mmCIF file of C-alpha atoms in Angstrom:
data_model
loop_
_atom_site.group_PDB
_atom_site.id
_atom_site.type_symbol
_atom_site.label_atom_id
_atom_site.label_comp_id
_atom_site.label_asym_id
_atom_site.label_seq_id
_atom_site.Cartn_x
_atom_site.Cartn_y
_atom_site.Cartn_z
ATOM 1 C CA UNK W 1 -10.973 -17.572 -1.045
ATOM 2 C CA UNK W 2 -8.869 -14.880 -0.255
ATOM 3 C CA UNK W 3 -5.096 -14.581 0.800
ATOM 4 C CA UNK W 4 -4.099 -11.143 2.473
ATOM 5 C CA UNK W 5 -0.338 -10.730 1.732
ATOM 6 C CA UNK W 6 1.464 -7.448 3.054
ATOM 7 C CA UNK W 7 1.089 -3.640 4.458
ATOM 8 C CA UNK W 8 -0.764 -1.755 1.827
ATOM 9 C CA UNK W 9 1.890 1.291 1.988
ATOM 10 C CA UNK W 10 5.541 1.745 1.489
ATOM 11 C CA UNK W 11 8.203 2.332 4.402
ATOM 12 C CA UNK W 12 8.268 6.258 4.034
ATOM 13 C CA UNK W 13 4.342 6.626 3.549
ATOM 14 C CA UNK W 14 3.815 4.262 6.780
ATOM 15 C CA UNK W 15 6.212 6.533 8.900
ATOM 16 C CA UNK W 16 4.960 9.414 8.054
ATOM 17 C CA UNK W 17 1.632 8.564 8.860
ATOM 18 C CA UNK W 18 2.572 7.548 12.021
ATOM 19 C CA UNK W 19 4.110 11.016 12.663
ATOM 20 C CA UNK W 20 0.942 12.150 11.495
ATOM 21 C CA UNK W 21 -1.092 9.820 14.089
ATOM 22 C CA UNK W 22 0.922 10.399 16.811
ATOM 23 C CA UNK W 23 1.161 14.571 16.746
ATOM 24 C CA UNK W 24 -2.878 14.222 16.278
ATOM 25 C CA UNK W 25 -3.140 12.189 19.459
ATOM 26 C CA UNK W 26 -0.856 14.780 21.210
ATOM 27 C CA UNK W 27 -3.475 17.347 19.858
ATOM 28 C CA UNK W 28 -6.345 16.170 21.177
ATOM 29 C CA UNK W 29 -5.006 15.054 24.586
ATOM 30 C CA UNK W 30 -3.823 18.453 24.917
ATOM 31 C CA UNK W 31 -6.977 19.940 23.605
ATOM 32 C CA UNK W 32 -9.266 17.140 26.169
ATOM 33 C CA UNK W 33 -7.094 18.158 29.181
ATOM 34 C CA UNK W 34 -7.049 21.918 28.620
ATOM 35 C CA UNK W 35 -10.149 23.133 27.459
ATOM 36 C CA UNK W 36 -13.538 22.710 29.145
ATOM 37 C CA UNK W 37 -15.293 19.939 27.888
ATOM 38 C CA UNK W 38 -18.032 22.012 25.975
ATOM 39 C CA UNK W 39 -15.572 24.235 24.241
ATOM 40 C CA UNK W 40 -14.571 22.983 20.014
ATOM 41 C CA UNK W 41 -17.038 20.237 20.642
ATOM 42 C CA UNK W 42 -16.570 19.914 16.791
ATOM 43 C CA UNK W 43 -13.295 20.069 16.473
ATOM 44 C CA UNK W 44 -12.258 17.311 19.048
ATOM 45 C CA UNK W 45 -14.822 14.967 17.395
ATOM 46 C CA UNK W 46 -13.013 15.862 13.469
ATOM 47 C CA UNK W 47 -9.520 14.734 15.684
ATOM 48 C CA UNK W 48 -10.809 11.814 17.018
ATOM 49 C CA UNK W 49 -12.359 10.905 13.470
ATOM 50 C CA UNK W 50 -8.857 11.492 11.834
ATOM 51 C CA UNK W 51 -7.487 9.638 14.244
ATOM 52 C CA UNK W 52 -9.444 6.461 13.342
ATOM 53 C CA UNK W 53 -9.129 7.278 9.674
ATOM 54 C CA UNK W 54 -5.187 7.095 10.265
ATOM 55 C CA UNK W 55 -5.049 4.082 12.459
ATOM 56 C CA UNK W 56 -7.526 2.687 9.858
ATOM 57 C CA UNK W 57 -4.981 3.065 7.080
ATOM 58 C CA UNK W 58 -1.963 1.778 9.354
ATOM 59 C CA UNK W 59 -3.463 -1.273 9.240
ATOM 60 C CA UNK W 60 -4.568 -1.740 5.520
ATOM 61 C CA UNK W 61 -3.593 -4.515 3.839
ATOM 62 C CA UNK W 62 -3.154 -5.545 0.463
ATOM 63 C CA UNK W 63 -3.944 -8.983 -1.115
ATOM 64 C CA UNK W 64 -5.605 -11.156 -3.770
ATOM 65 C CA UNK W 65 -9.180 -12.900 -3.417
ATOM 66 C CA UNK W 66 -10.888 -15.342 -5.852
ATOM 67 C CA UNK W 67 -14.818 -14.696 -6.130
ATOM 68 C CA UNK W 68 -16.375 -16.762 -8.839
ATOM 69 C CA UNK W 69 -13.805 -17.555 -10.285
ATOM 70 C CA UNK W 70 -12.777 -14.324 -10.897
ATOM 71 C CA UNK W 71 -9.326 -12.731 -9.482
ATOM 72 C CA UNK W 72 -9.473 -9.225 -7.763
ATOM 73 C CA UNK W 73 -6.779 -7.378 -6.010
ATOM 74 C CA UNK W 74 -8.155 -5.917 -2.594
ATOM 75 C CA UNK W 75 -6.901 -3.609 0.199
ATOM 76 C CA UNK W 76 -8.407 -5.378 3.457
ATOM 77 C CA UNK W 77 -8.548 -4.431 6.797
ATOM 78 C CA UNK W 78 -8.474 -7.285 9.453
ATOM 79 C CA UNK W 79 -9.422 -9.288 6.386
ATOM 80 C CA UNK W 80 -12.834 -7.612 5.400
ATOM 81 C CA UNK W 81 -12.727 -6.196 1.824
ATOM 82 C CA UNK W 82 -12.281 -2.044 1.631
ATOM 83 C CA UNK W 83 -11.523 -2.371 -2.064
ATOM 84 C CA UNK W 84 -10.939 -4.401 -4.771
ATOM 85 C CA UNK W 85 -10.160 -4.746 -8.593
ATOM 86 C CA UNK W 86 -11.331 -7.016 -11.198
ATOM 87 C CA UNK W 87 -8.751 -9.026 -13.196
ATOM 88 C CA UNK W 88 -10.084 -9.927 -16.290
ATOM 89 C CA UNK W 89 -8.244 -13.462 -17.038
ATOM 90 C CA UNK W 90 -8.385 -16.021 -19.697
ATOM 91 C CA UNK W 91 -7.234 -19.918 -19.837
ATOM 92 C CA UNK W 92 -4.214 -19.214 -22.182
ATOM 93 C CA UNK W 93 -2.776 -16.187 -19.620
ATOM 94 C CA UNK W 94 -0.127 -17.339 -18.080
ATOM 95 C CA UNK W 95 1.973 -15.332 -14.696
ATOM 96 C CA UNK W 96 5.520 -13.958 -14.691
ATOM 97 C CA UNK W 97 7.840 -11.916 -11.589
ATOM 98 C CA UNK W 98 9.763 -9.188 -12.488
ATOM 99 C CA UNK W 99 12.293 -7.763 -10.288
ATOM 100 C CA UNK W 100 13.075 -4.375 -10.068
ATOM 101 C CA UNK W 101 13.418 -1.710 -7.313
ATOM 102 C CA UNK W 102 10.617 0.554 -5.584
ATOM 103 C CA UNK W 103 11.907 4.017 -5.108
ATOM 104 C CA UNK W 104 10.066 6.955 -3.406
ATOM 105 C CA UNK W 105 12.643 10.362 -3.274
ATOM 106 C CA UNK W 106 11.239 13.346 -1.937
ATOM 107 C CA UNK W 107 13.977 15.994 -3.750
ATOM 108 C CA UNK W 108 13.581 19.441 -2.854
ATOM 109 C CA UNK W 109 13.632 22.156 -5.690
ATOM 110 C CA UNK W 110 16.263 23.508 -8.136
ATOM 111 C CA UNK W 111 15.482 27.271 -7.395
ATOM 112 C CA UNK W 112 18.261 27.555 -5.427
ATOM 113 C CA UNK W 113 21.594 26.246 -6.204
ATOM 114 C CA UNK W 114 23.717 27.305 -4.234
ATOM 115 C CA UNK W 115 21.978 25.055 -1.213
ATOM 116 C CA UNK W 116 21.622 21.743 -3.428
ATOM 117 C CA UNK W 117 24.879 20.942 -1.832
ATOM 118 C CA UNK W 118 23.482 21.158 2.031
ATOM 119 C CA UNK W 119 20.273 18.952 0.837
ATOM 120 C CA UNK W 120 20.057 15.701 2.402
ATOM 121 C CA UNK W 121 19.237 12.751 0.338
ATOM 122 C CA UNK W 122 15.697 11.634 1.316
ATOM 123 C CA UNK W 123 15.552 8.642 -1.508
ATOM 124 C CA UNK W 124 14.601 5.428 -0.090
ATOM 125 C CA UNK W 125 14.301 1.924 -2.386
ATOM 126 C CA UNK W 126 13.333 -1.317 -1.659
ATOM 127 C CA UNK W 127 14.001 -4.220 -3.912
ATOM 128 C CA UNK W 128 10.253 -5.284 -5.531
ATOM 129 C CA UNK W 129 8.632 -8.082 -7.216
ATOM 130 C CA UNK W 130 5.533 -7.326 -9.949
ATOM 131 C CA UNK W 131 3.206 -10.488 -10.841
ATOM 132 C CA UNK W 132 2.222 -9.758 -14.457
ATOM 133 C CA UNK W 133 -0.036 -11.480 -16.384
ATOM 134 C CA UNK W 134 1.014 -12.596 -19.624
ATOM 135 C CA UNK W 135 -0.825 -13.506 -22.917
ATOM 136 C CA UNK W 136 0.385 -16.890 -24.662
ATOM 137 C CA UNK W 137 2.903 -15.261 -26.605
ATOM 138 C CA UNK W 138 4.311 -13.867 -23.548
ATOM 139 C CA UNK W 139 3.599 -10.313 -23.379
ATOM 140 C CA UNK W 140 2.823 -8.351 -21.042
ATOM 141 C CA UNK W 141 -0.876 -8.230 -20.511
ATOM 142 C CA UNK W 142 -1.157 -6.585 -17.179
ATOM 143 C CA UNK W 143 -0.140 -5.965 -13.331
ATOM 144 C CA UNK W 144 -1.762 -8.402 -11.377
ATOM 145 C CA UNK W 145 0.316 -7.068 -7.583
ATOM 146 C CA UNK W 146 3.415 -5.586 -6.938
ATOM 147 C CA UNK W 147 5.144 -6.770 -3.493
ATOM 148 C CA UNK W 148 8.225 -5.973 -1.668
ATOM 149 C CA UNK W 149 9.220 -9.741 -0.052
ATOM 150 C CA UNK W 150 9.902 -12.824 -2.431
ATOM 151 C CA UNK W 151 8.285 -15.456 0.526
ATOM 152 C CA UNK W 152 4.802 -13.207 -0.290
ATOM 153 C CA UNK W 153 5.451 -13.762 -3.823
ATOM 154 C CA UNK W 154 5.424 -17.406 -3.556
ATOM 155 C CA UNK W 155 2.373 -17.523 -1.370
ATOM 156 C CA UNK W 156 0.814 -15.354 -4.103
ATOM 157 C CA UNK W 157 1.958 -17.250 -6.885
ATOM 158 C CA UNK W 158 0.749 -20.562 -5.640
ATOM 159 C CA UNK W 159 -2.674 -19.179 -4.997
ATOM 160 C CA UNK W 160 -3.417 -18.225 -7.819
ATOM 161 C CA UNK W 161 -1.909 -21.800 -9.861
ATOM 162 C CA UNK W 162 -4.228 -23.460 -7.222
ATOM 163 C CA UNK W 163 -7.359 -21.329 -7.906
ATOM 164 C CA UNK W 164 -7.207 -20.573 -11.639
ATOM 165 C CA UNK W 165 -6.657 -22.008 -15.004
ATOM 166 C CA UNK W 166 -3.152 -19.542 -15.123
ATOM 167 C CA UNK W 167 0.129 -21.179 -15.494
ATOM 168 C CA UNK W 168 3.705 -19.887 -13.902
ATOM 169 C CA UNK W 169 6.667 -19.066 -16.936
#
């Protein structure tokens, strides 16, 4: 049983790697329709490879799977398993949310001062919601996922109160 829930990387890291993807494809047209066909044979095929690789990771997932009754976090792509992580769990673990906020900030250096003021501000932060497994006192045990939309949260939540012995707090 498996439940893939949302995009495996962050706003900033996804467009970026579209940049990426899409000046790579520019490459290698340009390289396809200028060159003969025989000439950096090797390097057209690395592009192309890239390429994949990148549209590969565009479409990475990230999600939860039960296997013998054991719960692992995954990254899937079109719901095959790349990756995942053993959970160890017991029957008196219980599951709680926290809220809090995802921030990535790409801040230039302090070398030179007198430009700080000219710097534009490049943080970005997205409300997020951590499932945490808990022991029966209530402390924190460990991460179980960390998503950015409450309706995945729910979906997550429920599957793993339907496929485990954990309980919601």
């Amino acid at each position: 049983m498996k439940v893939v829930l949302e995009r495996n990387l962050d706003f900033k890291q996804f467009q970026n790697l579209i940049i990426l993807t899409f000046c790579c494809v520019m490459v290698l047209l340009v390289m396809l329709n200028s060159l003969q066909l025989g000439s950096y044979v090797y390097g057209k095929v690395a592009l192309f490879l890239f390429i994949i690789l990148f549209f590969a990771l565009l479409l990475t997932r990230k999600g939860l799977y039960i296997k013998n009754n054991n719960l692992y976090t995954a990254i899937f792509l079109f719901g095959l398993v790349l990756k995942g992580e053993l959970l160890q769990t017991a029957e008196d673990d219980g599951l709680s949310v926290r809220e809090g906020k995802l921030s990535t900030s790409y801040n230039y250096s302090n070398r030179r001062r007198g430009l700080n003021n000219w710097e534009p501000n490049l943080n970005y932060s997205v409300a997020c919601f951590t499932i945490n497994m808990i022991d029966e006192k209530g402390d924190f045990k460990k991460k179980i996922i960390r998503l950015t939309k409450p309706e995945k949260v729910k979906i997550a939540i429920d599957f793993i109160i339907e496929n485990l012995s954990l309980k919601y707090n």
